[in-house]
Coordinates of C-alpha atoms and ligand atoms in Angstrom, one line a residue:
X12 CA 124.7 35.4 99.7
X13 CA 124.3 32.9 102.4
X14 CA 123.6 29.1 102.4
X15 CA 125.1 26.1 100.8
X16 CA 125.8 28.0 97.4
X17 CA 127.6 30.8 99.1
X18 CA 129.5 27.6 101.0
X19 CA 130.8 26.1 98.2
X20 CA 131.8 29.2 96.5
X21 CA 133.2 30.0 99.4
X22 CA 135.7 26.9 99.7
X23 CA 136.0 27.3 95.5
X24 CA 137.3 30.8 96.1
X25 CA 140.1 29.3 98.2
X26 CA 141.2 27.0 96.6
X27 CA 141.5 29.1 93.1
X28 CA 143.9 31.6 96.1
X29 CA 147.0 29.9 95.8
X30 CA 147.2 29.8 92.1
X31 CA 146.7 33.5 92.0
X32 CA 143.5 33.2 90.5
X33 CA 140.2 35.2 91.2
X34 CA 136.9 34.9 89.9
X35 CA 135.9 37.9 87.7
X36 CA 132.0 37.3 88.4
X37 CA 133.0 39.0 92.0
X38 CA 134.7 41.9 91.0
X39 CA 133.1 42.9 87.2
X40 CA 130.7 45.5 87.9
X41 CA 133.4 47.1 90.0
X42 CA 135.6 47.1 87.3
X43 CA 133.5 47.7 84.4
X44 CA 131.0 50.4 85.4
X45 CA 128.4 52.1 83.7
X46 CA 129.7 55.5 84.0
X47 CA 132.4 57.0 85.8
X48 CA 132.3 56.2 89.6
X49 CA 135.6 57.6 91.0
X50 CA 136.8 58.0 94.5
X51 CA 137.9 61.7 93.9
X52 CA 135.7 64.5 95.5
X53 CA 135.0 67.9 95.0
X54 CA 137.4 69.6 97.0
X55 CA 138.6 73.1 97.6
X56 CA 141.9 74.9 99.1
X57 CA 141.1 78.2 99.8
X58 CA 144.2 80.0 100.0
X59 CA 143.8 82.7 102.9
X60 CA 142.7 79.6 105.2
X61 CA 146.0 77.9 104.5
X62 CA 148.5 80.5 103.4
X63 CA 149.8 80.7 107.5
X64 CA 150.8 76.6 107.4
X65 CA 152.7 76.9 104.2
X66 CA 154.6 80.0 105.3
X67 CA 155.3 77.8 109.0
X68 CA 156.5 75.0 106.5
X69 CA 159.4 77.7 105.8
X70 CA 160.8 77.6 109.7
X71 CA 160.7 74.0 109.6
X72 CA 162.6 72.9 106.7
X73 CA 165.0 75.1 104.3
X74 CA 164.5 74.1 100.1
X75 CA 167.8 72.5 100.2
X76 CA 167.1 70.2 102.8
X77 CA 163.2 69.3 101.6
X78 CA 164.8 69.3 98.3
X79 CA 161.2 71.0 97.3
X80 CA 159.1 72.6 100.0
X81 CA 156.0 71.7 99.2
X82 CA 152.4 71.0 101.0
X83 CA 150.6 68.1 99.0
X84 CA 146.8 68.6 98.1
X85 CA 145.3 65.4 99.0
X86 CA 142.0 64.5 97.3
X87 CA 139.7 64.2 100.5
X88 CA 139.0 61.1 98.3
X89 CA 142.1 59.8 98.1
X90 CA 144.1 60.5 101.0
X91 CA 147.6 59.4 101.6
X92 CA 147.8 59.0 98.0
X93 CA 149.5 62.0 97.0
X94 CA 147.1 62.6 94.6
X95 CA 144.5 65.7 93.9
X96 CA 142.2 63.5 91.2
X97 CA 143.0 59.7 90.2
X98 CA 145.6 60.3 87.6
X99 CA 147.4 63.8 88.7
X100 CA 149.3 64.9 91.3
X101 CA 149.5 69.0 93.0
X102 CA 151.0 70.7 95.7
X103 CA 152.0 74.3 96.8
X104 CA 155.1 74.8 96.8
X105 CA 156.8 77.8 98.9
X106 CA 160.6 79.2 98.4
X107 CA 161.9 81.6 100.5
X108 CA 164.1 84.5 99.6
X109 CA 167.7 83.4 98.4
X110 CA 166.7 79.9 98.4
X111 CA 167.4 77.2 96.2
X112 CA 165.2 74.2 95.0
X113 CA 168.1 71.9 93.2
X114 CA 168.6 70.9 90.2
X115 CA 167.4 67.6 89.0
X116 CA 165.0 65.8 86.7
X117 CA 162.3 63.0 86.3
X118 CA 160.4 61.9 83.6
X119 CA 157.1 62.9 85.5
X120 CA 156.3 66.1 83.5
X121 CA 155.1 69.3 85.8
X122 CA 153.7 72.4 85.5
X123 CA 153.5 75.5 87.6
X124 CA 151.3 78.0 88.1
X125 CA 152.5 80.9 90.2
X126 CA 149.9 82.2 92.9
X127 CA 151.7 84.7 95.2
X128 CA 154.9 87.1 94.3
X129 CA 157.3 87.3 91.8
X130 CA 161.4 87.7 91.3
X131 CA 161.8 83.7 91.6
X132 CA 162.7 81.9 88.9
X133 CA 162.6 78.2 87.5
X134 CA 165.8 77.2 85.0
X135 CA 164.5 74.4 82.6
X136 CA 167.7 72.6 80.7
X137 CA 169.9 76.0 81.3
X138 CA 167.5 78.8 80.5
X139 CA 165.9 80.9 83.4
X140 CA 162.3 82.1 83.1
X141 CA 161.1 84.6 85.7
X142 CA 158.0 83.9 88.1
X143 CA 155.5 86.1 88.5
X144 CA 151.9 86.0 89.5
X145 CA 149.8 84.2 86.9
X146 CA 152.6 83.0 85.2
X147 CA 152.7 79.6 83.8
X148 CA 155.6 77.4 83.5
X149 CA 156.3 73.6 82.4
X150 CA 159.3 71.1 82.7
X151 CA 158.7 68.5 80.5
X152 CA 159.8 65.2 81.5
X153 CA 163.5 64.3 81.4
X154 CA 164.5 68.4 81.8
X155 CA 167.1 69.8 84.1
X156 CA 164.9 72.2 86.4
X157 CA 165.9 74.2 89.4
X158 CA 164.2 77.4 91.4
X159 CA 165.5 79.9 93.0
X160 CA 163.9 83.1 94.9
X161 CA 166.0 86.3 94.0
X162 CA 163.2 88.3 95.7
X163 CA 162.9 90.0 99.2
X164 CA 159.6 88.1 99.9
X165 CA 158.1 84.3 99.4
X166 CA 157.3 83.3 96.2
X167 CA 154.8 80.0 96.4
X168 CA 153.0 78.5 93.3
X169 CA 150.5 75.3 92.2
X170 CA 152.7 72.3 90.7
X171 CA 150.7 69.5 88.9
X172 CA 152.9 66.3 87.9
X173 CA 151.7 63.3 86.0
X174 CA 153.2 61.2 88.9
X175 CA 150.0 58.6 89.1
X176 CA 150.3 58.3 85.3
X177 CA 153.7 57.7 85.7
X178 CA 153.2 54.8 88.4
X179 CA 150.4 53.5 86.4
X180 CA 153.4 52.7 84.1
X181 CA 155.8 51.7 86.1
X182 CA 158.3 54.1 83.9
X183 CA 159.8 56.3 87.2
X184 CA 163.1 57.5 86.4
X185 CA 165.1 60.5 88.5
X186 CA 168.3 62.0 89.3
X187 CA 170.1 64.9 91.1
X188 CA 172.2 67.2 88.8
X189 CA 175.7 67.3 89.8
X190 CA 175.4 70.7 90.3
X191 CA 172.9 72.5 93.1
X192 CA 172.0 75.1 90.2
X193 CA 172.6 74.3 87.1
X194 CA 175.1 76.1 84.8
X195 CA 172.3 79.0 82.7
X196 CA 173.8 78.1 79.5
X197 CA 171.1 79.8 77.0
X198 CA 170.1 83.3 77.4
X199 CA 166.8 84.1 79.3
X200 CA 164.4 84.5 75.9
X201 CA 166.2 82.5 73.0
X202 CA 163.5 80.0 73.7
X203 CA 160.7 82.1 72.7
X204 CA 162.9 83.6 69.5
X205 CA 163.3 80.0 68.5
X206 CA 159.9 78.8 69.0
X207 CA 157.6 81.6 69.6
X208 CA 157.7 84.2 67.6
X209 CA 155.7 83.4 64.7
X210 CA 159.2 81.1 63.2
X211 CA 160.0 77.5 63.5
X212 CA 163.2 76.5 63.0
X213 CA 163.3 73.9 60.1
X214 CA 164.7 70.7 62.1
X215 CA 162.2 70.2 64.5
X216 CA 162.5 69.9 68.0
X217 CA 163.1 66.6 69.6
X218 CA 160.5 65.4 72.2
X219 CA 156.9 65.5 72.7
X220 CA 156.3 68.6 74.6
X221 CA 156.0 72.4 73.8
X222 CA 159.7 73.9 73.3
X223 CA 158.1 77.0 74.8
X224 CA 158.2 76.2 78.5
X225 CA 157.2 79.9 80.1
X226 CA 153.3 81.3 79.5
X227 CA 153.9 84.8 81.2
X228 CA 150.4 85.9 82.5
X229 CA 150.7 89.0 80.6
X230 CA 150.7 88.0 77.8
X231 CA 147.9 85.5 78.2
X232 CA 145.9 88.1 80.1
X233 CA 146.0 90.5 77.0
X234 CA 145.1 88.2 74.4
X235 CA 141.9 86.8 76.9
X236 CA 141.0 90.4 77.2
X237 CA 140.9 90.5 73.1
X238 CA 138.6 87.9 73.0
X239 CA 136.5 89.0 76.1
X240 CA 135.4 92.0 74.2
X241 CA 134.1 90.4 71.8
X242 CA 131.6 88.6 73.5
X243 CA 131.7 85.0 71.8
X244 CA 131.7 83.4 75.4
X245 CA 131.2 79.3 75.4
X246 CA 128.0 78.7 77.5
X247 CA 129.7 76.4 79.6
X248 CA 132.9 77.4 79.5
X249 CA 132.9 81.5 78.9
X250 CA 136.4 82.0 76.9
X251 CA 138.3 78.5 77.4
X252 CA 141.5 78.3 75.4
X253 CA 144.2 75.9 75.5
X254 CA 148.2 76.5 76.4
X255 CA 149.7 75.3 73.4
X256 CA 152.4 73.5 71.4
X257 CA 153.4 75.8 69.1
X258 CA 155.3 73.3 67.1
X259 CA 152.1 70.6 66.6
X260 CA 148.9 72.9 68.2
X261 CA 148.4 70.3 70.7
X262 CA 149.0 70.5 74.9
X263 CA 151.7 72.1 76.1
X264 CA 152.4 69.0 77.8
X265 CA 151.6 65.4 76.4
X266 CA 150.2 63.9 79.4
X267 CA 148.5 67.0 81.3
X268 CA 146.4 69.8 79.6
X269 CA 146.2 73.0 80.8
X270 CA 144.2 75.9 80.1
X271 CA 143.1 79.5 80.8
X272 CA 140.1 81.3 80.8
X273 CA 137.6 84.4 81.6
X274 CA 134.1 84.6 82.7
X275 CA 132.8 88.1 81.5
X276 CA 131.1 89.8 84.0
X277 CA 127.8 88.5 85.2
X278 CA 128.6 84.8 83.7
X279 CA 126.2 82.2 84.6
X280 CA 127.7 78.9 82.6
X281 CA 125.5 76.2 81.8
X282 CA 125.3 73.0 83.6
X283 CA 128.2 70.1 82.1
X284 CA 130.6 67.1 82.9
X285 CA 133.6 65.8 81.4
X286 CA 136.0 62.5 81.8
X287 CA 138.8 64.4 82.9
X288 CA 138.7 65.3 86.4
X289 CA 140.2 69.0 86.9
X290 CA 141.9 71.3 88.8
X291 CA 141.7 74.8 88.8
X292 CA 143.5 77.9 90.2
X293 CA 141.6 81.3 90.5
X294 CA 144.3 83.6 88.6
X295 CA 141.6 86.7 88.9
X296 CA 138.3 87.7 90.8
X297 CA 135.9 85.9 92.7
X298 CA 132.8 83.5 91.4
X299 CA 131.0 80.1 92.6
X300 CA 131.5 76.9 91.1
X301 CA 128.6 74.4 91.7
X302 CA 130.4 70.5 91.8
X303 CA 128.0 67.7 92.5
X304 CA 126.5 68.4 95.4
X305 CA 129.1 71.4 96.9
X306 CA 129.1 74.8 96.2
X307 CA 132.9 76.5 96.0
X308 CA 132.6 80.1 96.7
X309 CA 136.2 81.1 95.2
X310 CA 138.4 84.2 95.7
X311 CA 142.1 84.9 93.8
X312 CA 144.8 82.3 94.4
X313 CA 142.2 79.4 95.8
X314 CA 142.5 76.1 94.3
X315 CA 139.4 73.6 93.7
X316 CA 139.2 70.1 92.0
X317 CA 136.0 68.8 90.3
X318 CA 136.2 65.1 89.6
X319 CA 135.2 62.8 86.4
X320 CA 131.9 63.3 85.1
X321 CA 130.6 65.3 88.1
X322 CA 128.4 68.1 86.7
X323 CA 129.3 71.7 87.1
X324 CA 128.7 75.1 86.2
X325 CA 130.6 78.3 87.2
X326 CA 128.8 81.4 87.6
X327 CA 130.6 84.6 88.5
X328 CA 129.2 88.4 89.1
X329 CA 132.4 90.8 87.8
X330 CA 135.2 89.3 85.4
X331 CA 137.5 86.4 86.7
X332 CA 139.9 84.1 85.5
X333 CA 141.0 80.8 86.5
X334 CA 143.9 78.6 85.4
X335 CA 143.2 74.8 84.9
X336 CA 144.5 71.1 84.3
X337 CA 143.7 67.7 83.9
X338 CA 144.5 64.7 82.1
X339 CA 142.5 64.8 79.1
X340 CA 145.4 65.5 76.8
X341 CA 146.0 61.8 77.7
X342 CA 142.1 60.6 76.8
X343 CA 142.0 62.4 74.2
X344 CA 145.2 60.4 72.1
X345 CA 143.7 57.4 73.8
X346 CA 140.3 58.2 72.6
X347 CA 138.5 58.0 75.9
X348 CA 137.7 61.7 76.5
X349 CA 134.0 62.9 76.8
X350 CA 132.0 65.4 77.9
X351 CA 128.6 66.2 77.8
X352 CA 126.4 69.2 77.9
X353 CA 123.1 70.0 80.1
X354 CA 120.1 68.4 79.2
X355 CA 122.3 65.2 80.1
X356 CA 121.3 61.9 77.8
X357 CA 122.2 58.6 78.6
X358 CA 125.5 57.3 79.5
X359 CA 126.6 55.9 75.5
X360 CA 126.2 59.0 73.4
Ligands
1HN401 C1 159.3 68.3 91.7 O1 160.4 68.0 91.0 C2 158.9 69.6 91.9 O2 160.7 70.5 90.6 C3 157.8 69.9 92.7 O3 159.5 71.9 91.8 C4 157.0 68.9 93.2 C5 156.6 66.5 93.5 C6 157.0 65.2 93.3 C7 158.1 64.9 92.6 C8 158.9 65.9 92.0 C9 159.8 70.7 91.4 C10 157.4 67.6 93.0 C11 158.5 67.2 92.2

């Protein structure tokens, strides 16, 4: 707007400055839109094109001195923010044979998926939990948790924090154990005996987050294959399922969901979009993912993000597998979670 109005609004505006006072009329229909209009992007990380600089990373820095080695995935959307969609945070992480990541904790909550070897390990509040290819492990905010290679070769997998929900907050908290490693005060597996096996102990744990902190891809991979055979496949979403709490059946994590599943062979998924931006990590096989306006042609060990309501559809010739996450364990206490199915309606459904 030009002209006398646009003048006097002008000379308004300034004055209303110094009170730290804005007008909303400016600023509403950037605030309040429609439908989602986010600055993430569809993005993809395709692991054989950047497998060489993460490996350099290792003759640049040692674990103990980066305190974790890790390359951030920046949305191209969002760079310098440390962020791979609006609200979560990823990176690949590398560790080096013999090397140590040190013990500490935060209350950001992470996951990690493991995309290349195996003998490392992650210690969450004193029990190890070995990391192999496809496995999936969490450390819930506030645990202890440090890794440590015991292999002959790298070991490098995806983490995803809640660190932007954690900002949004304002509720940061962190500190180094006194100890590098921490002392591994409960037997590798008592975890699972206590919480996993079908039994629940009768006081229940404290804390809003699965007990169960180690998914071993195995295990996973057998039961997917179960269901694969029986051909009940999700048109969008072939054979999604959820990495649970076994204590309440909800996320494994409170703030981040996280899932698994399997295209059968010759999958083409129907067209859909959903409020919670995601990440996903092939696990198995290769397939296309169609995000907005790109096409992600994706092989094992490749990671790709599709933002908030951006339509998508996977479509895949032989059998794969891909690991995801996103926020929507968050919408969906807060109520806010969508998605919506091809043909697409309006925006209120
Ligand atoms: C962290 O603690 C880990 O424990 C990885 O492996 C990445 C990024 C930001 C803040 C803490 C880990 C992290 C992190």
């Amino acid at each position: 707007m030009t002209g006398p109005t646009a003048a006097r609004r002008n000379d308004y505006y300034r004055r209303l400055d110094p009170h730290a006072m804005a007008p909303l009329w400016e600023v509403l229909g950037d605030l309040v839109t429609p439908s989602p209009a986010s600055r993430c992007r569809p993005a993809c990380w395709r692991y054989a094109e950047i497998r060489s600089l993460l490996l350099e990373s290792g003759d640049l820095i040692s674990a103990r001195e980066a305190e974790r080695r890790v390359l951030v995935l920046e949305n191209p959307g969002l760079r310098g923010e440390s962020r791979i969609t609006t609200s979560l945070y990823a990176g690949l992480q590398l560790i080096l044979p013999g090397e140590i990541a040190p013990a500490h904790r935060h209350t950001q909550a992470a996951l990690r998926f493991v995309v290349e070897g195996e003998g490392a390990y992650t210690a969450v509040d004193g029990e190890k939990a070995v990391m192999r290819e496809g496995d999936f492990i969490i450390t819930p905010s506030g645990t202890w948790h440090d890794h440590g290679n015991e292999s002959d070769r790298p070991v490098v997998w995806l983490d995803g924090l809640d660190i932007p929900i954690v900002s949004l907050f304002d509720a940061s908290f962190a500190e180094r154990h006194p100890d590098e490693a921490q002392a591994h005060s409960r037997p590798s597996g008592e975890t699972v005996a206590r919480y996993g096996s079908g039994l629940l102990p009768l006081e229940s744990p404290s804390g809003r987050a699965s007990p169960i902190f180690s998914f071993p891809y195995a295990k996973t991979r057998d039961a997917l294959d179960r269901l694969g055979k029986n051909g009940t496949a999700d048109a969008c979403h072939g054979i999604r399922m959820k990495y649970a709490n076994p204590v309440d059946g909800g996320y494994a994590l409170p703030t981040i969901a996280t899932f698994i599943q399997l295209f059968p062979r010759g999958f083409a998924g129907a067209l859909h979009r959903s409020t919670d931006a995601t990440v996903f990590c092939v696990a198995e096989g290769e397939g296309r993912t169609v995000a907005g306006e790109e096409t992600f042609a994706w092989g094992p060990r490749d990671t790709f993000v599709v933002p908030s309501w951006c339509p998508r559809r996977h479509e895949v010739e032989e059998e794969a597998v891909l690991f995801s996450f996103s926020d929507r364990a968050v919408q969906e206490s807060l109520g806010l979670w969508r998605e919506e199915r091809e043909p697409f309606g309006g925006t209120w459904t």
